[in-house]
């Protein structure tokens, strides 16, 4: 089954996305308009992205000393995406948008992840512009955000530094007011920035007229000292090329220099850069706010929001960014699943064991070499790997769409429903980001395994899917950091109300499933897993020691994630049971759900064992013993 029918089933049958049209904001929409968006994205992805996925992997970005060079296909794909209107699809009509529900936008963008995940940087551009719509001034919105939505400019997120990745409180980029009149600039309070930003995706290229960097930096206090920790961090717009108050390029380069391109394992269609801010490579004219000859070196940056509120502004768009990362991981997982399914249906190899013969009472396996070979999809172990991929990837797709639907609920639901959606998203976001990053990557590994030796070569696409997917456990908060966020913050916040809310939703599904003979056993198994997760959460924190509780945060997140996925599969199965008994979709859903409950859910108990006992094996081993 390909992606589109799966999306249609999950969106319309399971999530009842059409009902969103009852909301005032989406009143002009209908199933037809949603389908038109899905059709357009599917077509552009098929024509402009998929044929070039290998090209962008082989023709890595390169720097000729002046410009970054990308394959022509990336330029064409980028243009087609911008012309489709998808950059601003979710925005208000007044902003030139379509007021499309995020649920549909997220689903439609899935086609690009499936076709060629690294060719577009639209996630960053949209996140950047969305942030400015919320925290920027009118001028910042008009000059930067609108031009990003229009595809004229693109955006980056500059958080990480060579010495500060997970620990953003330790960034050392500095921002100082640019002259006495720094507050009178039409584009916002003007500062001079100096520092280095590492790993910046889409940090330099010629795909758009300009690049809008959103940069975290610290403003020294009146005593010249930096406020330690994340409280001292502020957010700045630092354009690559200077613009006037109407958004026109002035012809001046801002002092942002490409120090180098990073050469990555995968995801090579997007540049990844080390950027130097304010090193003096590009000096600015005096009437551009000074320069080397005027008020000193430094890249010009315009403050966004209030000083020292930078991380708060950044985190505003984290939920959607993390759903985006999770969805990318899902799409790569699905790409591998579809490729290995096709291969397994085609590749003849070996024969099935025939009836065992007993020799001296000992069972023996026999094979009839005179028979033709079978296709590998007929081997039980290959079917195990296919079903594992299907249960991971289609289950995770359903989870991402469920979270996207919560985003719409948060923005357009009645007050109580909106608040519940907000809190549920707090708890589910680490799972939406991290679970697919780990298990859809595992799916890619199985896709390679199904291809045997061929999977390990570049003649087949599955090794690239694995390499591309390996990024997702690292960026947007590493696996370990997400796990700490879940057990150390999310399940505790508001006196554990988020966890209770989630448990309420899981229990509602269990109750519906308990009365159905096909699902009652699964429902009981899920109730058991949920009880174990709740007990383990209490046990982890029983001594109140963060060190003890968080030492096993990753096994906790794995168990929590598996419980969430089992819930999603049970809920999806309730919908699948409405399909005709002969439906392949129904059989596929119930088969994948059964796989998940039989082969995966039992792992929860083992993961939670070390959490509940606050097992010190890893934390306590002396360093010299490693
Ligand atoms: C291809 C790519 C694209 C990226 N794009 C961007 C971008 O556009 N913008 C941007 O700002 N950044 C970007 N990043 C940076 C990315 O967010 C960081 O790599 C990530 O935050 C981890 O930081 P680090 O690499 O310094 O690793 P470190 O923080 O040094 O972590 C190394 C290891 O130690 C673990 N660790 C660290 N601290 C803790 C802790 N407190 N508790 C438990 N474990 C811990 C981590 O989990 C990890 O396993 C990108 C990275 C890559 C590889």
XYZ file of C-alpha atoms and ligand atoms in Angstrom:
679
model
C 0.000 0.000 0.000
C 1.437 3.368 -0.928
C 1.491 6.518 1.163
C -1.548 8.311 -0.254
C -4.234 5.722 0.626
C -2.651 5.315 4.055
C -2.780 9.073 4.607
C -6.383 9.228 3.383
C -7.408 6.476 5.801
C -5.674 8.067 8.774
C -6.757 11.625 7.988
C -10.356 11.106 6.992
C -11.468 7.780 8.510
C -9.501 7.804 11.729
C -8.952 11.489 12.580
C -12.078 12.753 10.813
C -10.080 15.722 9.528
C -12.997 16.893 7.421
C -14.758 17.980 10.619
C -12.172 20.735 10.974
C -14.207 22.608 8.367
C -16.738 23.268 11.103
C -14.221 25.648 12.691
C -14.556 29.292 11.669
C -10.909 29.522 10.613
C -11.257 26.589 8.204
C -14.830 27.249 7.071
C -13.863 27.782 3.399
C -12.238 24.360 3.229
C -13.677 20.996 2.278
C -12.470 17.497 1.524
C -11.963 18.743 -2.061
C -9.589 21.565 -1.052
C -7.681 19.241 1.281
C -7.372 16.679 -1.485
C -6.208 19.340 -3.942
C -3.346 20.262 -1.597
C -2.395 16.613 -1.139
C -2.567 16.018 -4.919
C -0.351 19.030 -5.667
C 2.294 18.096 -3.132
C 2.271 14.460 -4.215
C 2.801 15.547 -7.838
C 5.597 18.052 -7.124
C 7.351 15.516 -4.903
C 7.082 12.838 -7.608
C 8.308 15.096 -10.416
C 10.794 17.484 -8.801
C 12.117 15.662 -5.739
C 12.075 11.855 -6.052
C 14.079 11.567 -9.299
C 16.926 13.605 -7.769
C 17.266 12.040 -4.342
C 20.443 10.200 -5.324
C 21.780 13.218 -7.233
C 21.748 15.416 -4.138
C 23.429 12.643 -2.153
C 26.270 12.256 -4.654
C 26.685 15.907 -5.649
C 27.369 17.262 -2.172
C 27.207 21.036 -1.705
C 30.544 22.695 -2.429
C 32.000 26.148 -1.900
C 33.946 27.781 -4.733
C 35.359 30.494 -2.486
C 32.497 32.857 -3.179
C 29.324 30.857 -3.527
C 27.877 27.561 -2.374
C 27.002 25.384 -5.349
C 24.053 22.983 -5.251
C 22.668 20.791 -8.046
C 20.252 22.549 -10.428
C 17.580 20.053 -9.343
C 17.589 21.554 -5.843
C 16.964 25.032 -7.281
C 14.099 23.692 -9.406
C 12.534 21.780 -6.511
C 12.809 24.782 -4.217
C 11.128 27.022 -6.790
C 8.314 24.552 -7.431
C 7.642 24.269 -3.693
C 7.552 28.052 -3.217
C 5.287 28.496 -6.261
C 2.838 25.926 -4.876
C 2.043 28.323 -2.025
C 2.930 25.693 0.597
C 5.339 28.019 2.413
C 2.416 30.129 3.597
C -0.392 27.548 3.370
C -1.291 27.661 7.068
C -1.156 31.469 7.308
C -4.086 33.904 7.470
C -5.678 35.058 4.234
C -4.332 38.580 4.957
C -0.813 37.141 5.020
C -1.388 35.587 1.603
C -2.019 32.155 3.142
C -4.795 29.574 2.691
C -5.700 29.087 6.367
C -5.021 25.391 5.843
C -5.224 23.223 8.983
C -1.805 22.181 10.238
C -2.982 18.554 10.107
C -3.305 18.760 6.312
C -0.134 20.817 5.908
C 1.890 18.271 7.889
C 0.399 15.368 5.909
C 1.029 17.076 2.549
C 4.632 17.876 3.451
C 5.143 14.181 4.115
C 5.371 13.558 0.367
C 8.578 15.616 0.183
C 10.137 13.704 3.071
C 9.343 10.449 1.295
C 10.678 11.663 -2.068
C 13.865 13.444 -0.973
C 14.083 14.520 2.616
C 17.103 16.809 2.324
C 16.250 18.790 -0.809
C 14.105 21.431 0.824
C 14.776 23.711 3.754
C 11.152 24.761 4.019
C 10.711 23.516 7.586
C 13.328 25.970 8.811
C 12.049 28.841 6.703
C 8.481 28.306 7.898
C 9.543 27.924 11.524
C 11.640 31.070 11.285
C 8.828 33.125 9.705
C 6.209 31.735 12.117
C 8.350 32.783 15.046
C 8.617 36.317 13.652
C 4.843 36.495 13.182
C 4.442 35.885 16.915
C 7.407 37.768 18.394
C 8.492 40.241 15.687
C 7.566 43.903 15.217
C 5.287 44.960 12.348
C 8.360 45.952 10.334
C 10.138 42.652 11.059
C 7.058 40.735 9.952
C 6.695 42.772 6.766
C 10.363 42.756 5.772
C 11.483 39.307 6.867
C 8.541 36.943 7.567
C 6.445 37.876 4.519
C 9.410 37.571 2.173
C 10.141 34.157 3.641
C 6.560 33.002 3.104
C 6.781 34.325 -0.457
C 9.932 32.272 -1.132
C 12.125 35.342 -1.755
C 14.143 34.803 1.428
C 14.877 31.604 3.341
C 15.468 31.148 7.057
C 17.817 29.436 9.485
C 17.930 28.710 13.205
C 21.348 29.548 14.682
C 21.461 28.070 18.178
C 24.400 25.644 18.336
C 28.046 26.636 18.659
C 31.184 24.507 18.402
C 31.426 24.273 22.211
C 27.678 24.483 23.003
C 25.148 22.049 21.543
C 22.881 20.443 24.126
C 23.886 23.063 26.686
C 22.689 26.292 25.100
C 23.237 28.189 28.338
C 26.939 28.050 27.475
C 26.790 29.866 24.126
C 29.406 32.567 23.767
C 28.110 34.686 20.857
C 27.856 38.262 22.110
C 25.605 41.152 21.061
C 26.246 44.790 21.953
C 24.075 47.836 21.127
C 25.182 49.448 17.859
C 25.719 53.094 18.748
C 23.648 55.509 20.826
C 20.793 55.468 18.329
C 20.591 51.664 18.321
C 16.936 51.708 19.371
C 15.779 53.922 16.524
C 16.330 51.531 13.621
C 13.063 50.832 11.764
C 13.895 47.115 11.692
C 14.229 46.873 15.477
C 16.862 47.603 18.148
C 20.167 47.226 16.292
C 23.060 45.254 17.779
C 26.497 44.069 16.689
C 27.080 40.336 16.974
C 30.327 38.409 17.242
C 30.666 34.663 17.522
C 30.584 31.331 15.718
C 27.569 29.164 15.016
C 28.086 25.483 14.222
C 25.904 22.984 12.341
C 23.665 25.617 10.810
C 21.404 23.955 8.263
C 20.837 25.901 5.044
C 23.277 28.490 6.444
C 24.578 29.475 3.018
C 23.361 28.875 -0.535
C 22.072 30.740 -3.586
C 18.555 29.267 -3.558
C 16.954 32.521 -2.432
C 17.743 36.234 -2.698
C 18.623 36.451 0.973
C 18.968 34.335 4.112
C 17.371 35.404 7.390
C 19.400 33.997 10.258
C 17.691 33.837 13.646
C 20.600 33.914 16.062
C 20.818 33.325 19.808
C 23.372 35.569 21.516
C 24.045 37.092 24.933
C 23.828 40.823 25.685
C 26.264 41.883 28.425
C 24.696 43.763 31.361
C 25.625 47.368 32.325
C 28.601 45.967 34.270
C 29.817 44.350 31.059
C 29.142 40.897 32.487
C 27.034 38.180 30.917
C 24.048 36.796 32.801
C 24.882 33.116 33.228
C 22.479 30.418 32.087
C 19.669 30.523 29.580
C 18.167 33.686 31.128
C 20.867 35.784 29.489
C 20.055 34.680 25.954
C 18.444 37.028 23.422
C 17.260 36.477 19.858
C 18.312 38.448 16.775
C 17.496 38.640 13.091
C 20.802 38.697 11.228
C 20.252 38.938 7.466
C 22.990 37.603 5.193
C 22.511 40.658 2.963
C 21.413 44.021 4.318
C 17.884 45.178 3.509
C 16.109 48.506 3.818
C 12.838 49.118 5.652
C 10.927 48.079 2.513
C 12.685 44.735 2.287
C 14.832 45.691 -0.711
C 18.455 44.540 -0.765
C 20.798 47.500 -0.216
C 23.680 45.817 -2.029
C 25.697 45.451 1.203
C 26.766 42.131 2.690
C 26.236 41.785 6.418
C 29.270 40.489 8.272
C 28.231 36.822 8.240
C 30.883 34.630 6.674
C 30.824 30.988 5.719
C 33.762 29.433 7.573
C 33.132 26.015 6.078
C 30.702 23.364 4.959
C 30.260 20.259 7.092
C 30.485 16.981 5.194
C 27.736 14.771 6.502
C 26.836 11.091 6.671
C 23.516 11.839 4.984
C 20.952 14.615 4.439
C 23.386 16.022 1.878
C 20.848 17.967 -0.154
C 20.848 20.662 2.531
C 24.011 22.614 3.280
C 25.327 22.442 6.804
C 27.605 25.251 7.829
C 29.961 26.832 10.302
C 29.177 30.551 10.242
C 31.351 33.331 11.606
C 29.460 36.403 12.751
C 31.322 39.692 12.956
C 34.824 38.477 12.137
C 35.274 41.501 9.854
C 35.266 39.704 6.486
C 32.476 41.929 5.174
C 32.655 45.517 6.366
C 29.619 47.771 6.258
C 29.336 51.389 5.114
C 28.905 54.030 7.808
C 25.343 54.739 6.668
C 24.565 51.061 7.194
C 25.143 51.567 10.888
C 28.893 51.926 10.841
C 31.361 49.175 10.203
C 35.014 48.572 10.576
C 35.516 52.236 9.866
C 32.630 53.405 12.028
C 31.374 51.855 15.205
C 33.447 48.710 15.151
C 33.105 45.306 13.614
C 30.221 42.958 14.118
C 27.338 41.502 12.183
C 24.222 43.669 12.324
C 21.379 41.978 14.194
C 17.908 43.258 15.052
C 16.534 42.232 18.430
C 13.394 40.070 18.336
C 11.107 40.413 21.362
C 12.593 41.521 24.663
C 16.242 41.220 25.690
C 17.006 37.959 27.565
C 13.824 36.280 26.276
C 15.490 34.582 23.322
C 15.043 30.958 24.311
C 11.402 31.524 25.235
C 10.824 32.926 21.721
C 12.695 30.008 20.145
C 10.770 27.403 22.082
C 7.530 28.888 20.858
C 7.829 26.946 17.624
C 9.533 23.858 19.017
C 6.431 21.623 19.076
C 5.841 22.013 15.366
C 9.558 21.728 14.576
C 9.718 18.470 16.531
C 6.608 17.065 14.877
C 8.362 17.982 11.611
C 11.498 16.045 12.600
C 9.410 13.054 13.716
C 7.493 13.118 10.439
C 10.742 13.229 8.450
C 11.935 10.143 10.350
C 8.617 8.410 9.593
C 8.807 9.222 5.884
C 12.342 7.859 5.594
C 11.173 4.749 7.445
C 8.267 4.358 5.048
C 10.522 4.909 2.024
C 12.646 1.959 3.199
C 9.548 -0.126 3.921
C 8.109 0.415 0.440
C 11.486 -0.325 -1.195
C 12.064 -3.528 0.795
C 8.474 -4.689 0.279
C 8.875 -4.348 -3.486
C 12.235 -6.142 -3.331
C 10.856 -8.972 -1.176
C 8.047 -9.583 -3.660
C 10.555 -9.834 -6.487
C 13.631 -11.617 -5.185
C 13.623 -15.435 -5.492
C 15.788 -17.125 -2.891
C 15.638 -20.521 -1.224
C 12.738 -22.782 -0.462
C 10.301 -23.111 2.384
C 10.835 -25.908 4.858
C 8.618 -28.845 4.013
C 6.957 -31.121 6.519
C 9.418 -32.100 9.213
C 10.507 -35.702 9.159
C 11.282 -37.410 12.394
C 14.583 -39.251 12.508
C 14.900 -41.197 15.729
C 12.173 -38.967 17.111
C 14.260 -35.805 16.415
C 12.481 -33.237 14.235
C 14.370 -32.331 11.065
C 13.881 -29.645 8.485
C 13.782 -30.770 4.875
C 13.752 -28.778 1.652
C 12.903 -30.014 -1.798
C 15.635 -28.702 -4.128
C 13.659 -29.869 -7.138
C 11.031 -27.249 -6.431
C 11.463 -23.708 -7.806
C 12.763 -21.080 -5.386
C 10.279 -18.917 -3.514
C 10.279 -15.141 -3.370
C 11.776 -13.958 -0.091
C 8.480 -12.425 1.038
C 7.393 -16.018 1.628
C 10.012 -16.562 4.362
C 8.599 -15.985 7.840
C 11.650 -14.028 8.973
C 11.397 -11.598 6.060
C 7.708 -11.165 6.854
C 8.718 -10.419 10.454
C 10.989 -7.621 9.268
C 8.318 -6.252 6.934
C 5.684 -6.269 9.640
C 8.053 -4.642 12.109
C 8.675 -1.829 9.612
C 4.973 -1.446 8.907
C 4.053 -1.351 12.584
C 6.796 1.178 13.415
C 6.305 3.488 10.449
C 2.537 3.498 9.915
C 2.013 3.633 13.690
C 4.393 6.572 13.991
C 2.710 8.281 11.020
C -0.597 8.041 12.884
C 1.055 9.496 16.002
C 2.473 12.468 14.061
C -0.918 13.192 12.496
C -2.573 12.896 15.906
C -0.106 15.467 17.275
C -0.671 17.736 14.267
C -4.414 17.506 14.958
C -3.675 18.560 18.564
C -1.859 21.640 17.209
C -5.048 22.594 15.331
C -7.076 21.926 18.477
C -4.767 24.124 20.510
C -5.215 26.991 18.048
C -8.890 26.682 17.137
C -10.603 24.547 19.801
C -12.900 25.674 22.608
C -10.919 26.920 25.642
C -10.869 23.680 27.638
C -10.176 21.484 24.616
C -7.448 23.895 23.503
C -5.811 23.786 26.913
C -5.935 20.010 27.035
C -4.395 19.875 23.551
C -1.583 22.169 24.721
C -0.791 19.966 27.714
C -1.058 16.710 25.772
C 1.360 18.138 23.211
C 3.817 18.957 25.994
C 3.880 15.291 27.023
C 3.678 13.766 23.548
C 6.196 15.986 21.734
C 9.340 14.226 23.036
C 7.788 10.950 21.855
C 6.693 12.398 18.506
C 10.272 13.558 17.928
C 12.263 10.700 19.410
C 10.292 7.497 18.925
C 10.325 7.610 15.105
C 13.955 8.808 15.189
C 14.919 5.551 16.897
C 12.430 3.019 15.562
C 11.969 4.245 11.988
C 15.767 4.216 11.806
C 15.605 0.603 12.988
C 13.051 0.072 10.219
C 15.608 1.389 7.710
C 18.132 -1.091 9.068
C 15.638 -3.917 8.468
C 15.022 -2.630 4.933
C 18.764 -3.024 4.298
C 18.666 -6.503 5.848
C 15.850 -7.584 3.536
C 17.957 -6.528 0.557
C 20.830 -8.695 1.832
C 24.209 -7.719 0.324
C 22.506 -5.514 -2.245
C 21.122 -3.378 0.567
C 24.656 -2.571 1.642
C 25.507 -1.146 -1.789
C 24.644 2.151 -3.383
C 22.819 0.348 -6.211
C 19.714 0.372 -4.036
C 18.275 3.348 -2.166
C 17.908 1.831 1.308
C 21.399 2.627 2.607
C 20.789 6.311 1.846
C 17.508 6.244 3.750
C 19.363 4.885 6.797
C 22.127 7.502 6.487
C 19.595 10.302 6.063
C 17.539 9.080 9.014
C 20.517 8.767 11.373
C 20.431 12.543 11.863
C 17.075 12.574 13.584
C 18.281 11.169 16.921
C 20.858 13.984 17.035
C 19.289 17.304 16.038
C 16.351 19.195 17.614
C 17.450 17.899 21.025
C 19.363 14.612 21.151
C 17.713 11.369 22.220
C 19.152 11.680 25.726
C 18.038 15.283 26.083
C 14.480 14.476 24.932
C 14.324 11.595 27.431
C 15.447 13.872 30.246
C 12.828 16.412 29.164
C 10.109 13.729 29.291
C 10.935 12.178 32.667
C 12.476 15.252 34.268
C 9.903 17.839 33.232
C 6.964 16.846 31.050
C 5.432 14.055 33.156
C 5.870 16.145 36.303
C 4.580 19.499 35.042
C 1.339 20.911 36.433
C 1.404 18.197 39.124
C 1.431 15.412 36.569
C -1.752 16.643 34.868
C -0.392 16.001 31.371
C 0.328 12.362 32.167
C -3.141 12.004 33.729
C -4.726 13.537 30.664
C -2.866 11.142 28.388
C -3.843 8.200 30.614
C -7.471 9.335 30.324
C -7.289 9.208 26.526
C -5.578 5.812 26.561
C -8.205 4.442 28.958
C -11.028 5.727 26.753
C -9.593 3.721 23.838
C -9.122 0.673 26.068
C -12.783 0.801 27.137
C -13.994 0.891 23.541
C -11.701 -1.990 22.576
C -12.475 -4.204 25.579
C -15.953 -5.023 24.277
C -14.653 -6.207 20.895
C -13.485 -9.815 20.706
C -10.804 -8.931 18.105
C -9.209 -6.314 20.374
C -10.000 -7.218 23.980
C -6.685 -9.015 24.584
C -4.729 -6.054 23.224
C -6.793 -3.681 25.360
C -5.880 -5.612 28.507
C -2.215 -5.687 27.514
C -2.248 -1.925 26.994
C -3.902 -1.358 30.372
C -1.077 -3.380 31.933
C 1.635 -1.374 30.142
C 0.040 1.933 31.123
C -0.095 0.872 34.772
C 3.600 -0.089 34.590
C 4.562 3.289 33.106
C 2.674 5.156 35.825
C 4.193 3.018 38.580
C 7.689 3.423 37.115
C 7.272 7.203 36.950
C 6.530 7.248 40.680
C 9.319 4.784 41.487
C 11.887 6.746 39.477
C 11.161 9.841 41.573
C 10.600 7.987 44.877
C 13.792 9.324 46.461
C 13.378 12.763 44.900
C 16.898 12.517 43.468
C 17.137 13.791 39.893
C 20.431 11.954 39.473
C 18.821 8.619 40.338
C 15.615 9.199 38.387
C 17.187 10.489 35.195
C 20.030 7.965 34.980
C 17.622 5.678 33.100
C 15.649 8.331 31.221
C 16.163 6.735 27.798
C 14.746 3.284 28.761
C 11.852 5.212 30.325
C 11.251 7.108 27.063
C 11.428 3.859 25.069
C 8.821 2.215 27.336
C 6.636 5.326 27.327
C 6.898 5.561 23.547
C 6.013 1.902 23.021
C 2.972 2.334 25.270
C 1.875 5.397 23.286
C 2.353 3.542 19.998
C 0.359 0.558 21.287
C -2.442 2.976 22.192
C -2.304 4.539 18.723
C -2.456 1.090 17.090
C -5.400 0.059 19.258
C -7.250 3.253 18.383
C -6.483 2.910 14.664
C -7.656 -0.728 14.856
C -11.042 0.431 16.148
C -11.448 2.392 12.918
C -10.026 -0.394 10.758
C -12.642 -2.779 12.139
C -15.303 -0.623 10.459
C -13.851 -1.558 7.053
C -15.270 -4.551 5.125
C -13.985 -7.933 6.323
C -12.274 -8.495 2.957
C -10.418 -5.160 3.023
C -6.611 -5.418 2.761
C -6.352 -2.185 4.768
C -8.299 -3.794 7.623
C -6.142 -6.930 7.550
C -2.965 -4.825 7.357
C -3.928 -2.625 10.308
C -4.972 -5.514 12.494
C -1.857 -7.485 11.497
C 0.473 -4.590 12.291
C -1.326 -3.951 15.576
C -1.074 -7.614 16.549
C 2.638 -7.605 15.658
C 3.126 -4.579 17.873
C 1.245 -6.068 20.810
C 2.914 -9.499 20.554
C 6.498 -8.627 19.635
C 7.015 -5.077 20.892
C 4.833 -4.216 23.873
C 6.349 -6.940 26.110
C 9.646 -4.980 25.933
C 8.064 -2.302 28.121
C 8.464 -4.390 31.278
C 12.180 -4.945 30.651
C 12.863 -1.266 29.950
C 10.976 -0.193 33.056
C 12.727 -2.684 35.318
C 15.870 -0.511 35.484
C 13.810 2.671 35.765
C 11.736 1.440 38.721
C 14.750 0.086 40.599
C 16.707 3.263 39.809
C 19.413 0.913 38.564
C 22.827 2.567 39.130
C 24.865 0.276 36.848
C 25.648 2.962 34.254
C 25.710 6.013 36.473
C 27.878 4.508 39.195
C 30.596 2.681 37.248
C 33.925 4.415 37.957
C 35.324 6.143 34.874
C 38.518 4.084 34.921
C 36.428 0.900 34.679
C 35.134 1.784 31.203
C 23.096 17.710 10.215
C 22.852 18.600 11.389
C 22.041 19.706 11.269
C 21.870 20.589 12.332
N 21.157 21.749 12.146
C 21.186 22.704 13.134
C 20.621 24.004 12.907
O 20.078 24.297 11.835
N 20.705 24.924 13.897
C 21.304 24.647 15.094
O 21.349 25.526 15.950
N 21.850 23.423 15.336
C 21.803 22.448 14.395
N 22.368 21.212 14.613
C 23.029 20.982 15.890
C 22.346 19.965 16.755
O 21.174 20.527 17.300
C 23.369 19.533 17.816
O 24.296 18.687 17.171
C 22.737 18.857 18.996
O 22.008 19.778 19.745
C 23.782 18.197 19.906
O 24.799 19.080 20.230
P 26.334 18.616 20.062
O 26.517 18.129 18.677
O 27.198 19.715 20.531
O 26.473 17.354 21.017
P 26.666 17.403 22.600
O 25.722 18.363 23.207
O 28.106 17.532 22.916
O 26.185 15.938 22.986
C 26.999 14.762 22.764
C 26.328 13.577 23.458
O 26.250 13.825 24.861
C 24.904 13.727 25.302
N 24.632 14.745 26.313
C 24.995 16.047 26.296
N 24.523 16.672 27.370
C 23.843 15.774 28.086
C 23.083 15.818 29.301
N 22.934 16.958 29.988
N 22.481 14.688 29.728
C 22.604 13.530 29.038
N 23.293 13.427 27.885
C 23.900 14.537 27.409
C 24.047 13.953 24.073
O 22.780 13.329 24.204
C 24.897 13.333 22.978
O 24.635 11.962 22.892
C 22.497 20.299 13.574
C 23.263 19.144 13.718
C 23.469 18.309 12.644
C 24.347 17.087 12.825
